[in-house]
mmCIF file of C-alpha atoms and ligand atoms in Angstrom:
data_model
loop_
_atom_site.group_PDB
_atom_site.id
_atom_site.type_symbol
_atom_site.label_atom_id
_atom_site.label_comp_id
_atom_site.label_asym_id
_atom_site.label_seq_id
_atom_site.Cartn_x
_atom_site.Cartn_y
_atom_site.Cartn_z
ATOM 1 C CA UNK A 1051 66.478 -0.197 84.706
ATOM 2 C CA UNK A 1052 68.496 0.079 81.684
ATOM 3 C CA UNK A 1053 66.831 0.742 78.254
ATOM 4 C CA UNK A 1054 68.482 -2.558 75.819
ATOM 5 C CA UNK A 1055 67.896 -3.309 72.027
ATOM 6 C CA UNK A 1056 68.402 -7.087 71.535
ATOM 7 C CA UNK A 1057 69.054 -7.806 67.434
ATOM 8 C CA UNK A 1058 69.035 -11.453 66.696
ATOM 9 C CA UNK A 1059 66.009 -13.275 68.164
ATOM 10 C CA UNK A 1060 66.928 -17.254 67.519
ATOM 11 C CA UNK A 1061 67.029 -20.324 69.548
ATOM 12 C CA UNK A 1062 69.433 -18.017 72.196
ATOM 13 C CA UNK A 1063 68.790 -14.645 71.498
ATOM 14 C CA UNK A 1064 64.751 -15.295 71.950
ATOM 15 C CA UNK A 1065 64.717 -16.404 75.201
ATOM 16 C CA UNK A 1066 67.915 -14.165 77.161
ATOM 17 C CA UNK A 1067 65.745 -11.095 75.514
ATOM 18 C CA UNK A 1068 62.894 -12.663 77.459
ATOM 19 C CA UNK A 1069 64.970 -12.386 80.510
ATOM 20 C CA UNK A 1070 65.722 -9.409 80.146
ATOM 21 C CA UNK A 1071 62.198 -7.920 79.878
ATOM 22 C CA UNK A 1072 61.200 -10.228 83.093
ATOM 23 C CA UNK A 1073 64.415 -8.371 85.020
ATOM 24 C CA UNK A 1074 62.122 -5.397 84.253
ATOM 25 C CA UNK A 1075 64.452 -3.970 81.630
ATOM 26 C CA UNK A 1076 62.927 -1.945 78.592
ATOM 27 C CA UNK A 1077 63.551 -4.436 75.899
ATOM 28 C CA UNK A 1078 63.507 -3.012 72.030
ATOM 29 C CA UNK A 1079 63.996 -5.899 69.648
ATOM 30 C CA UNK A 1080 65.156 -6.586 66.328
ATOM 31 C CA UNK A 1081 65.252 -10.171 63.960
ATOM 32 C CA UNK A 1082 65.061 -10.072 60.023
ATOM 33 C CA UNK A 1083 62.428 -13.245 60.665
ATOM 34 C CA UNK A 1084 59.318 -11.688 61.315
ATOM 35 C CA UNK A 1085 58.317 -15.221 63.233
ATOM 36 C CA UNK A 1086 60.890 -14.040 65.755
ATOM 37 C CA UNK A 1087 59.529 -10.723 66.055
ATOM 38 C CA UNK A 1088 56.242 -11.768 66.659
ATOM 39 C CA UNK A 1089 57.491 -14.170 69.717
ATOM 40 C CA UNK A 1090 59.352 -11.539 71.435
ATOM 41 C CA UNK A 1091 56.195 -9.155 71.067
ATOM 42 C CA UNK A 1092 54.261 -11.579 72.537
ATOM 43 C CA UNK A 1093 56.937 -12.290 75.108
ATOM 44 C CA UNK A 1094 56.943 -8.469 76.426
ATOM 45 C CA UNK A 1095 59.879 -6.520 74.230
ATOM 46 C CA UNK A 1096 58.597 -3.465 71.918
ATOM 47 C CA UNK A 1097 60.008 -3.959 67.914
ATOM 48 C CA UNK A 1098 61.362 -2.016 66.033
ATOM 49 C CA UNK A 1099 61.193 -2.452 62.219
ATOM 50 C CA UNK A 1100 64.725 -1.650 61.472
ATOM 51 C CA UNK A 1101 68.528 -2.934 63.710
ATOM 52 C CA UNK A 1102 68.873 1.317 63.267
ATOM 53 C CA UNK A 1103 65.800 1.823 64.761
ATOM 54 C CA UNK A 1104 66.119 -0.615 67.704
ATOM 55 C CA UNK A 1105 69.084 1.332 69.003
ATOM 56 C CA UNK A 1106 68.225 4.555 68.876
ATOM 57 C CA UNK A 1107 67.824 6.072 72.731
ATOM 58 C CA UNK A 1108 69.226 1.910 73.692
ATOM 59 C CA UNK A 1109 71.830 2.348 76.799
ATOM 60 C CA UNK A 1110 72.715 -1.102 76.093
ATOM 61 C CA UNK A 1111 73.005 -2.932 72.792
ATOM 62 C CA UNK A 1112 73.099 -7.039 72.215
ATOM 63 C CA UNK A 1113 73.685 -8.729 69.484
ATOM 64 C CA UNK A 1114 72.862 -12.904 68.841
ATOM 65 C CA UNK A 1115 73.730 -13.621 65.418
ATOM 66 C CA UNK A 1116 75.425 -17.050 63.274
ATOM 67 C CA UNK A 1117 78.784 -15.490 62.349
ATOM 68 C CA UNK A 1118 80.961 -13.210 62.144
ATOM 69 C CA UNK A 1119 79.627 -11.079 59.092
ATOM 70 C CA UNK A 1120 76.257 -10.802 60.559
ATOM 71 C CA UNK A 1121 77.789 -9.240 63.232
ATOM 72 C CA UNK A 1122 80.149 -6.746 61.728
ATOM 73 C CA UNK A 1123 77.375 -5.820 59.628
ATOM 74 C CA UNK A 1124 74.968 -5.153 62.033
ATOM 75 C CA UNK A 1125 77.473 -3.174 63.684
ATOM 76 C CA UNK A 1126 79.024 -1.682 60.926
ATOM 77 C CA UNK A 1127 74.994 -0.167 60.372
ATOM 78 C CA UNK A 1128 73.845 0.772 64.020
ATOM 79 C CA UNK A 1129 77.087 1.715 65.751
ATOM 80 C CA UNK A 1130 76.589 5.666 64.481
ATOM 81 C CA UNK A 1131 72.815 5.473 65.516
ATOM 82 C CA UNK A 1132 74.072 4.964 69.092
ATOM 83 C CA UNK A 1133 73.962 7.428 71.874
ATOM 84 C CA UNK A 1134 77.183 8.788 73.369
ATOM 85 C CA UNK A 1135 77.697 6.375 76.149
ATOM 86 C CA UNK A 1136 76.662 3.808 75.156
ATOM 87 C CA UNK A 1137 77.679 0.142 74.958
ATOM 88 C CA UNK A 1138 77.411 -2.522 72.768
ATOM 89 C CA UNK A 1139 77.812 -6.460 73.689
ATOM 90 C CA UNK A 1140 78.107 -9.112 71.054
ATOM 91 C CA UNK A 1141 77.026 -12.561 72.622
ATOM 92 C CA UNK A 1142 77.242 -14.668 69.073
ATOM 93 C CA UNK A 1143 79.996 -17.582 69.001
ATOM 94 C CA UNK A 1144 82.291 -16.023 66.386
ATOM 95 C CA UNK A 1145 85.721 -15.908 64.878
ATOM 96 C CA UNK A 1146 88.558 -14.007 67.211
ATOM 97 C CA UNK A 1147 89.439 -11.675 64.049
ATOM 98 C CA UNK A 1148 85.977 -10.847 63.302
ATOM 99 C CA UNK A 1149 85.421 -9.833 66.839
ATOM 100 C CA UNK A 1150 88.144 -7.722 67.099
ATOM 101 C CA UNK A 1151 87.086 -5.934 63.943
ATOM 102 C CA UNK A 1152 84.005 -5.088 65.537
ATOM 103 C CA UNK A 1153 85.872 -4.015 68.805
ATOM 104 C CA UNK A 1154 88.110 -1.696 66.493
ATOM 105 C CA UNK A 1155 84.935 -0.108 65.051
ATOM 106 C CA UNK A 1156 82.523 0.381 68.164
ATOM 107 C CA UNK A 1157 86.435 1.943 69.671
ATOM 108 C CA UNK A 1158 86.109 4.161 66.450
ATOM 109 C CA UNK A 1159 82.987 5.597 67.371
ATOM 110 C CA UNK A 1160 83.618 5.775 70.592
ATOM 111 C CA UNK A 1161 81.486 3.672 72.023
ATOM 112 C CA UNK A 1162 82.660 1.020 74.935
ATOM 113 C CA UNK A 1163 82.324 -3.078 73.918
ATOM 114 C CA UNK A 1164 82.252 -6.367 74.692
ATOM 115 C CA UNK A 1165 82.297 -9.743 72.995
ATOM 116 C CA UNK A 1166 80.609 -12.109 75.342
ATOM 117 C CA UNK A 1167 80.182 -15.672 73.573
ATOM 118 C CA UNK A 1168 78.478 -17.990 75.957
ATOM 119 C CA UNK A 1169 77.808 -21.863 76.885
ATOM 120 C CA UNK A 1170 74.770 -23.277 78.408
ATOM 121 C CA UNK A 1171 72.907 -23.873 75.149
ATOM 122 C CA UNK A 1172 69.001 -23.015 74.838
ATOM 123 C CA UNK A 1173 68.311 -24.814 78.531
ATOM 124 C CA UNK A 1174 70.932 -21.854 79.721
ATOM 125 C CA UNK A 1175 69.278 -19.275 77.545
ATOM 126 C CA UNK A 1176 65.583 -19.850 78.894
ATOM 127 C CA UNK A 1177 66.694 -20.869 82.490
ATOM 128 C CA UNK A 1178 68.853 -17.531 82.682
ATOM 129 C CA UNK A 1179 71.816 -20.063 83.474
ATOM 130 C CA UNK A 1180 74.460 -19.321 80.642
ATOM 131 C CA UNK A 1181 78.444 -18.807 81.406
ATOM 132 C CA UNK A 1182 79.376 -15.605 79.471
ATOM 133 C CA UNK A 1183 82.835 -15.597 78.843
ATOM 134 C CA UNK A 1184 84.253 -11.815 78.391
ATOM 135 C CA UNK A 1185 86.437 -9.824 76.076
ATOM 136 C CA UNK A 1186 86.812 -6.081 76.408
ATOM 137 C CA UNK A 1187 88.272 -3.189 78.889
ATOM 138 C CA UNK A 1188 87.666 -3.133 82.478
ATOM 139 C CA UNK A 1189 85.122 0.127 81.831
ATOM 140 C CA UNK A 1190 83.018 -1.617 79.601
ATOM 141 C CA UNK A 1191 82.804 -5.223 81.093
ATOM 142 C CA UNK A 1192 81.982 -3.532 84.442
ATOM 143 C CA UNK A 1193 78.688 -1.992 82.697
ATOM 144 C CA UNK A 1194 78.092 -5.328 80.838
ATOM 145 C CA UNK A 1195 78.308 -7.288 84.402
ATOM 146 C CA UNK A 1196 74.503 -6.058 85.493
ATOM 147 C CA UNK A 1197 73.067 -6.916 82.336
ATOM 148 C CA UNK A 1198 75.079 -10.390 81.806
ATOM 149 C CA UNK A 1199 73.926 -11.072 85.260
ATOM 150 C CA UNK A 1200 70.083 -11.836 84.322
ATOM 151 C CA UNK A 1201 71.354 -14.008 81.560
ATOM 152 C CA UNK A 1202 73.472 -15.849 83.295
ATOM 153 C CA UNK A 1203 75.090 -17.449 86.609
ATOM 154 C CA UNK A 1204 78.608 -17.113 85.722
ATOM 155 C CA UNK A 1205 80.547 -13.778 84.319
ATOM 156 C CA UNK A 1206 83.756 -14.038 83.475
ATOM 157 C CA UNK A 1207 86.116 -11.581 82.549
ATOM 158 C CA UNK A 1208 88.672 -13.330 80.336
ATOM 159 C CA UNK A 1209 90.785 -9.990 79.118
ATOM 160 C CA UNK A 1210 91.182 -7.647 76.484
ATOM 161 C CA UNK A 1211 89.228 -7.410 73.181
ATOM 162 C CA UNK A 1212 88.386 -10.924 71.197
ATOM 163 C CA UNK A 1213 89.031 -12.637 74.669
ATOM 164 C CA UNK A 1214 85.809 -14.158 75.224
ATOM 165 C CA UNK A 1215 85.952 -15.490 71.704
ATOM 166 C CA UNK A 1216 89.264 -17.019 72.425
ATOM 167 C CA UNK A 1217 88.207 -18.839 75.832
ATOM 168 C CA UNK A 1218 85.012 -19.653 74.056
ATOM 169 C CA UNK A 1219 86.709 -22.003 70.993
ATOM 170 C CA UNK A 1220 89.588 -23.186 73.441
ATOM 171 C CA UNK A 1221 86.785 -24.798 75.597
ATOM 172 C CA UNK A 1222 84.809 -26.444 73.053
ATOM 173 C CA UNK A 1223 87.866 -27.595 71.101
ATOM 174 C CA UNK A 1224 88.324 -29.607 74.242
ATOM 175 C CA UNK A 1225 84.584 -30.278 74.569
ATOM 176 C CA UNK A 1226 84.556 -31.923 71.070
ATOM 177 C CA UNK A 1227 87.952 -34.013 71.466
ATOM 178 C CA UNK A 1228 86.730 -35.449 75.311
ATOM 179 C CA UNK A 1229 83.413 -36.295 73.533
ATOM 180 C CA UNK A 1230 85.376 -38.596 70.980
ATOM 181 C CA UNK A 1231 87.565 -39.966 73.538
ATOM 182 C CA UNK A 1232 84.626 -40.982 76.032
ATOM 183 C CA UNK A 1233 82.693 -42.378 73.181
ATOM 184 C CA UNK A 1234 86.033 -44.426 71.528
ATOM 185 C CA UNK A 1235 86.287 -45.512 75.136
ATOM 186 C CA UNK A 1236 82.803 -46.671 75.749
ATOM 187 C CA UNK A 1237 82.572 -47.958 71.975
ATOM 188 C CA UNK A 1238 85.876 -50.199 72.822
ATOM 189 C CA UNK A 1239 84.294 -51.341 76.185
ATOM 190 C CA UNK A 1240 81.450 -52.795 73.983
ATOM 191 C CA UNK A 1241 83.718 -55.108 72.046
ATOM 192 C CA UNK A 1242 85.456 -56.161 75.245
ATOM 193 C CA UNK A 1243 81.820 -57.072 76.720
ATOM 194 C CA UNK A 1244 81.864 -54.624 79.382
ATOM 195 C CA UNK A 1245 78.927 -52.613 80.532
ATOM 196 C CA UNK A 1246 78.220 -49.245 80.137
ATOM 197 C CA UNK A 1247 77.251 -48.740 83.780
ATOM 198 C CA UNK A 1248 80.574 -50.600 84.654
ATOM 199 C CA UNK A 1249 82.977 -48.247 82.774
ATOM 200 C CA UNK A 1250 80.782 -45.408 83.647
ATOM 201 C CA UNK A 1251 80.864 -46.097 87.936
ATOM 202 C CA UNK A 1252 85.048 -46.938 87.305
ATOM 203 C CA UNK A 1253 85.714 -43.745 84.728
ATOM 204 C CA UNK A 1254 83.459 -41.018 86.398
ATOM 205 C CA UNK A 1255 85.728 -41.812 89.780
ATOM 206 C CA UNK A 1256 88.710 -41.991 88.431
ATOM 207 C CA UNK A 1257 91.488 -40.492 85.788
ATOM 208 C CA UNK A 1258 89.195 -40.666 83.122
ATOM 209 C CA UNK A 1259 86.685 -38.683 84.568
ATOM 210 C CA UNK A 1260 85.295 -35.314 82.476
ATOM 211 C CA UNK A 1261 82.021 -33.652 81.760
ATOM 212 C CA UNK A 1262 81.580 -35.112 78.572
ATOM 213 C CA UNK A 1263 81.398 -38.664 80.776
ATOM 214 C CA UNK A 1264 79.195 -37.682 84.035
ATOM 215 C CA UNK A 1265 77.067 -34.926 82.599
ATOM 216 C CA UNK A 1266 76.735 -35.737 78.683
ATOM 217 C CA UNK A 1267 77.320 -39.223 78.887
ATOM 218 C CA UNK A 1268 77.026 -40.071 74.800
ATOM 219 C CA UNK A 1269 75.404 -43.919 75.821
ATOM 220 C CA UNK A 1270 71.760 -44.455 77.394
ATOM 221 C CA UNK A 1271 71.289 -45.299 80.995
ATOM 222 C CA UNK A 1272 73.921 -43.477 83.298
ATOM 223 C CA UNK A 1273 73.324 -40.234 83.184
ATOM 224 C CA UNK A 1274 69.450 -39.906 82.608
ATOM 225 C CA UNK A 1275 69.505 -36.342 81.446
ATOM 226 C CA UNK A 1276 72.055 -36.893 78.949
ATOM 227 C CA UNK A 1277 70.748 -36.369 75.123
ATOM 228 C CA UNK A 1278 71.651 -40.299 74.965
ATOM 229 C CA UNK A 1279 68.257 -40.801 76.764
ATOM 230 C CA UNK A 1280 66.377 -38.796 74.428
ATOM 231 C CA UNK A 1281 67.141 -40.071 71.023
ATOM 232 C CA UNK A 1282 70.158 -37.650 70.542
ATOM 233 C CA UNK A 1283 67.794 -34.801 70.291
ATOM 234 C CA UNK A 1284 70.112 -31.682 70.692
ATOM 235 C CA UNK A 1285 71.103 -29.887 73.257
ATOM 236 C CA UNK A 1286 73.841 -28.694 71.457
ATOM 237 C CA UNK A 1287 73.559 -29.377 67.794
ATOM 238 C CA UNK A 1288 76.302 -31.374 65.963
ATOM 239 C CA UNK A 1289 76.661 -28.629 63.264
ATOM 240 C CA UNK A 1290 77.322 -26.150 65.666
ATOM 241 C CA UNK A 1291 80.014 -28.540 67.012
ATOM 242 C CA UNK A 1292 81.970 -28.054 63.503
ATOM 243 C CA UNK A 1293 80.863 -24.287 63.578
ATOM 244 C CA UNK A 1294 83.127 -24.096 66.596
ATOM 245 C CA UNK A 1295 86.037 -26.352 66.245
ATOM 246 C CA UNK A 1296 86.317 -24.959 62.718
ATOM 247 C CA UNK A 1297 86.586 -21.654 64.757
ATOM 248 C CA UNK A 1298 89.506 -23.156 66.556
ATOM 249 C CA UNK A 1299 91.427 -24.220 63.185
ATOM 250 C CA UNK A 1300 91.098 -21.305 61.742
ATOM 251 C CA UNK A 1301 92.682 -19.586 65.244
ATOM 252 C CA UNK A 1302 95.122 -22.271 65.345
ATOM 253 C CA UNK A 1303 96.226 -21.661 62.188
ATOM 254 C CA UNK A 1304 96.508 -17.662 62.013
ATOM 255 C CA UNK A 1305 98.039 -18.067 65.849
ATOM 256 C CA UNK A 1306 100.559 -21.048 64.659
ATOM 257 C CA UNK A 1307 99.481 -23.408 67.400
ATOM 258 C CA UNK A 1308 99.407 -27.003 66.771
ATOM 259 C CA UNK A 1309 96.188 -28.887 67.633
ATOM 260 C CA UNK A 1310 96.216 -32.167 65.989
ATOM 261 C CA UNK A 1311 93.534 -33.430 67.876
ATOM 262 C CA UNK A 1312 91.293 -30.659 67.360
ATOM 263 C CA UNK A 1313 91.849 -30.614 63.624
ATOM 264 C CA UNK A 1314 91.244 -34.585 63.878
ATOM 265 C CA UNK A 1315 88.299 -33.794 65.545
ATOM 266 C CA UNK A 1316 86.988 -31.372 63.174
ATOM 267 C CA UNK A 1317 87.130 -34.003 60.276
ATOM 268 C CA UNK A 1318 85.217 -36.740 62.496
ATOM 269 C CA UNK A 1319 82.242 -34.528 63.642
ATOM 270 C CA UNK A 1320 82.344 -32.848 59.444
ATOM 271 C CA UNK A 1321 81.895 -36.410 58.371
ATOM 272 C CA UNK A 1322 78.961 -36.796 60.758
ATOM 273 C CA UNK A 1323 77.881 -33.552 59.657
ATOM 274 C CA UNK A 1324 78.259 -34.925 56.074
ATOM 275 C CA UNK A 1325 76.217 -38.160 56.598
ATOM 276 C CA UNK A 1326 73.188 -35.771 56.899
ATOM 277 C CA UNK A 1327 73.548 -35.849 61.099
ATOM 278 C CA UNK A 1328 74.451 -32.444 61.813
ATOM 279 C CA UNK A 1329 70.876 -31.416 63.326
ATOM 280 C CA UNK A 1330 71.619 -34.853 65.772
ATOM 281 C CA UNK A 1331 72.724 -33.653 69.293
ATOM 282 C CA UNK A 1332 77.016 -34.018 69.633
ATOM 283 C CA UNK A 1333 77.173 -36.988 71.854
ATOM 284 C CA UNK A 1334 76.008 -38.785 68.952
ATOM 285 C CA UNK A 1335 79.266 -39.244 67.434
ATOM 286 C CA UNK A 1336 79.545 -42.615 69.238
ATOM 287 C CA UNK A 1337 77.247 -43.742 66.507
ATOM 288 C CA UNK A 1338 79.860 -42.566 63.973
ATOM 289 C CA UNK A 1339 82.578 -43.864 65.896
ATOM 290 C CA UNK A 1340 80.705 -47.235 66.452
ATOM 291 C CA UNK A 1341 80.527 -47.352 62.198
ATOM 292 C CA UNK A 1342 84.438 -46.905 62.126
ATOM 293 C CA UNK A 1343 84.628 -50.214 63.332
ATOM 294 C CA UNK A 1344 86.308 -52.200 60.229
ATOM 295 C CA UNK A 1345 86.099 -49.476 57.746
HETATM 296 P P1 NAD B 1696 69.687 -18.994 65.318
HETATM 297 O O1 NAD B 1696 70.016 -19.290 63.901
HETATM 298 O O2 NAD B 1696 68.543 -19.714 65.977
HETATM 299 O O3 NAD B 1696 69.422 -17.414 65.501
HETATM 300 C C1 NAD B 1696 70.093 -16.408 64.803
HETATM 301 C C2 NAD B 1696 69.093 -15.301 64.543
HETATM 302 O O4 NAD B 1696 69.745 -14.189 63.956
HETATM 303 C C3 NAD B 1696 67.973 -15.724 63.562
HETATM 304 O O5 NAD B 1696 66.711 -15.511 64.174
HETATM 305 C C4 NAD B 1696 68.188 -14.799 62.358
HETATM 306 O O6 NAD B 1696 66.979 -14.433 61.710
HETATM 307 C C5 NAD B 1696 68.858 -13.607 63.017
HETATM 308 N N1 NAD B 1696 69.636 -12.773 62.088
HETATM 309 C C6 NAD B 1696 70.551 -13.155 61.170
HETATM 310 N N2 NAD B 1696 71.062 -12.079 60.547
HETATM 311 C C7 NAD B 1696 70.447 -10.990 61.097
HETATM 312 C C8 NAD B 1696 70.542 -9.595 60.869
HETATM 313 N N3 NAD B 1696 71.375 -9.095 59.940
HETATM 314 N N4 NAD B 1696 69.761 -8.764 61.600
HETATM 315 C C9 NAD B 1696 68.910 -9.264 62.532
HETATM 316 N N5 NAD B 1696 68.769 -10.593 62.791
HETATM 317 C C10 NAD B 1696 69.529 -11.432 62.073
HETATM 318 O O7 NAD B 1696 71.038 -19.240 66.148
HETATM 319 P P2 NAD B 1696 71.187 -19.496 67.732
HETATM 320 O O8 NAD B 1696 71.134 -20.956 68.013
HETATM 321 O O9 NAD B 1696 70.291 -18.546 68.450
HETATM 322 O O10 NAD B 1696 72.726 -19.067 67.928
HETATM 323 C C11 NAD B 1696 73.134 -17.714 67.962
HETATM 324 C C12 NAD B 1696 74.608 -17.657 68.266
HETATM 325 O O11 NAD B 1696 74.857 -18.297 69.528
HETATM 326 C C13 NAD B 1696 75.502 -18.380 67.241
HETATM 327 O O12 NAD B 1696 76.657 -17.632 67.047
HETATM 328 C C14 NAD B 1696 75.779 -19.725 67.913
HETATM 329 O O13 NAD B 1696 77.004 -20.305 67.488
HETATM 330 C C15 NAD B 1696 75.838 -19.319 69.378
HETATM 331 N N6 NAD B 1696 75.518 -20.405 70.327
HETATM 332 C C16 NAD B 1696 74.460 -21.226 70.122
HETATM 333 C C17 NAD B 1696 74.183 -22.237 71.039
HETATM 334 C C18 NAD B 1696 73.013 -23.169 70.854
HETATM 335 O O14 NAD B 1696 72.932 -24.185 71.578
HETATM 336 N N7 NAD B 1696 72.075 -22.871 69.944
HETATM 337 C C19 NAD B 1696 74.999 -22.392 72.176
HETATM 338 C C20 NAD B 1696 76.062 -21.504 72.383
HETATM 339 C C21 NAD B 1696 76.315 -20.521 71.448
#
């Protein structure tokens, strides 16, 4: 069993360390919030007091942080404290250029990496269900693999350096734009006096069918695990919605791709964001889109 720190010990990073102590892994942990800390004590993981000082003798590092300049400057302090050998996974949602900064400075030091962004939410992160989504060279994702593995049901390798971040903000862009489209659709139906469960049973069988329809549905009553059932309690958090297509733009815009739709998107889930709903779950932008109605 490998010997792992695990720096950044949040609503993800908590629970996959957890995971990784119950694969029988020796755990080291790291969080600036003491709270954290204490939870992954009490969860099984030693802690160390310092990021430097959870790496020290690690085999395997993992970071879980907000952005992008968390990460390259917890990398940018532990990297030299790392043993020969090494390797060092970043599993944070962050920008493509950021990550392959922090690829170019683990390569520096010689030390084999991997950005592995994820979906699956916090259900994925405690159930040890997540979909990693890989960036890095065939040496290192091969050594990430085992470790991903009790995280996670499904590793993929996506290609070189910054590739997991790309597949990462390319799927949610489209995540965030279906979401819209099912709830315009279902906020339309309304008007016309057509049931929900109606345009559910015709959309989820035909052309309109996606995921954000027949496993998110945004309206109560057709899929009874959706958010929708629960008050719109997140799941996956509307601010972290415009975290991520904000990622996109930003891509877009160094890459020179044209997404209209994404950067419409954007603007309707920053609005919701704005109206003080960004801790409301993302499938409750049919409530914004609802309010659009005559404005
Ligand atoms: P979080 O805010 O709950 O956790 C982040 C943790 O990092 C906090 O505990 C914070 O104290 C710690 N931290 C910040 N700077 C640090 C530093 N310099 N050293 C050590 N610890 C530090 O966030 P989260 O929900 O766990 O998300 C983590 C990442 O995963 C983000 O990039 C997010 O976009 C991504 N993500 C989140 C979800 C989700 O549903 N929450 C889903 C997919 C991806």
């Amino acid at each position: 069993m490998a010997h792992i720190a695990f720096i950044g010990l949040g609503n993800m990073g908590g629970p996959m360390a957890v995971n990784l102590v119950k694969a029988g892994h020796k755990v080291t942990a790291f969080d600036l919030a003491a709270a954290s800390r204490e939870q992954a004590r009490s969860d099984g993981a030693s802690i160390a007091e310092t990021a430097v000082g959870s790496v020290k003798g690690a085999d395997v590092v993992i970071t879980m942080l907000p952005a992008g300049k968390h990460v390259l400057s917890v990398w940018n302090e532990v990297i030299s404290s790392m043993g020969k050998g090494a390797l060092i996974i970043d599993c944070s949602t962050i920008d493509v250029e950021s990550a392959k900064q922090a690829h170019a400075l683990a390569a520096k030091h010689g030390i084999a990496s991997v950005d592995a962004p994820v979906s699956g939410g916090t259900g994925g992160a405690k159930g040890a269900t997540l979909t990693f989504m890989c960036g890095g060279e065939d040496k290192a994702f091969a050594a990430a693999k085992p470790v991903l593995d009790k995280m996670g049901k499904k590793i993929v390798h996506c290609g070189g350096g910054g590739a997991g971040q790309a597949a990462k903000i390319c799927n949610n862009m489209i995540l965030g734009i279906s979401m819209i489209a099912v709830s315009e659709a279902f906020a339309l139906a309304e008007k016309l006096g057509l049931s929900h469960q109606a345009l559910f049973d015709v959309a989820s069988t035909s052309s309109g069918q996606c995921w954000s329809l027949t496993t998110y549905c945004p309206v109560p009553g057709p899929v009874p695990t959706s958010p929708a059932n629960n008050d719109y309690k997140p799941g996956f958090a509307s601010a972290l919605m415009v975290k991520d297509l904000t990622l996109a733009q930003d891509a877009a815009k160094a890459a020179g791709a044209a997404t209209p739709l994404g950067k419409h998107a954007q603007e309707i889930y920053k609005a919701f964001d704005a109206a003080g709903h960004g801790g409301v779950d993302f499938s409750g932008i049919v409530q914004h889109v609802r309010e659009l109605a005559g404005k």
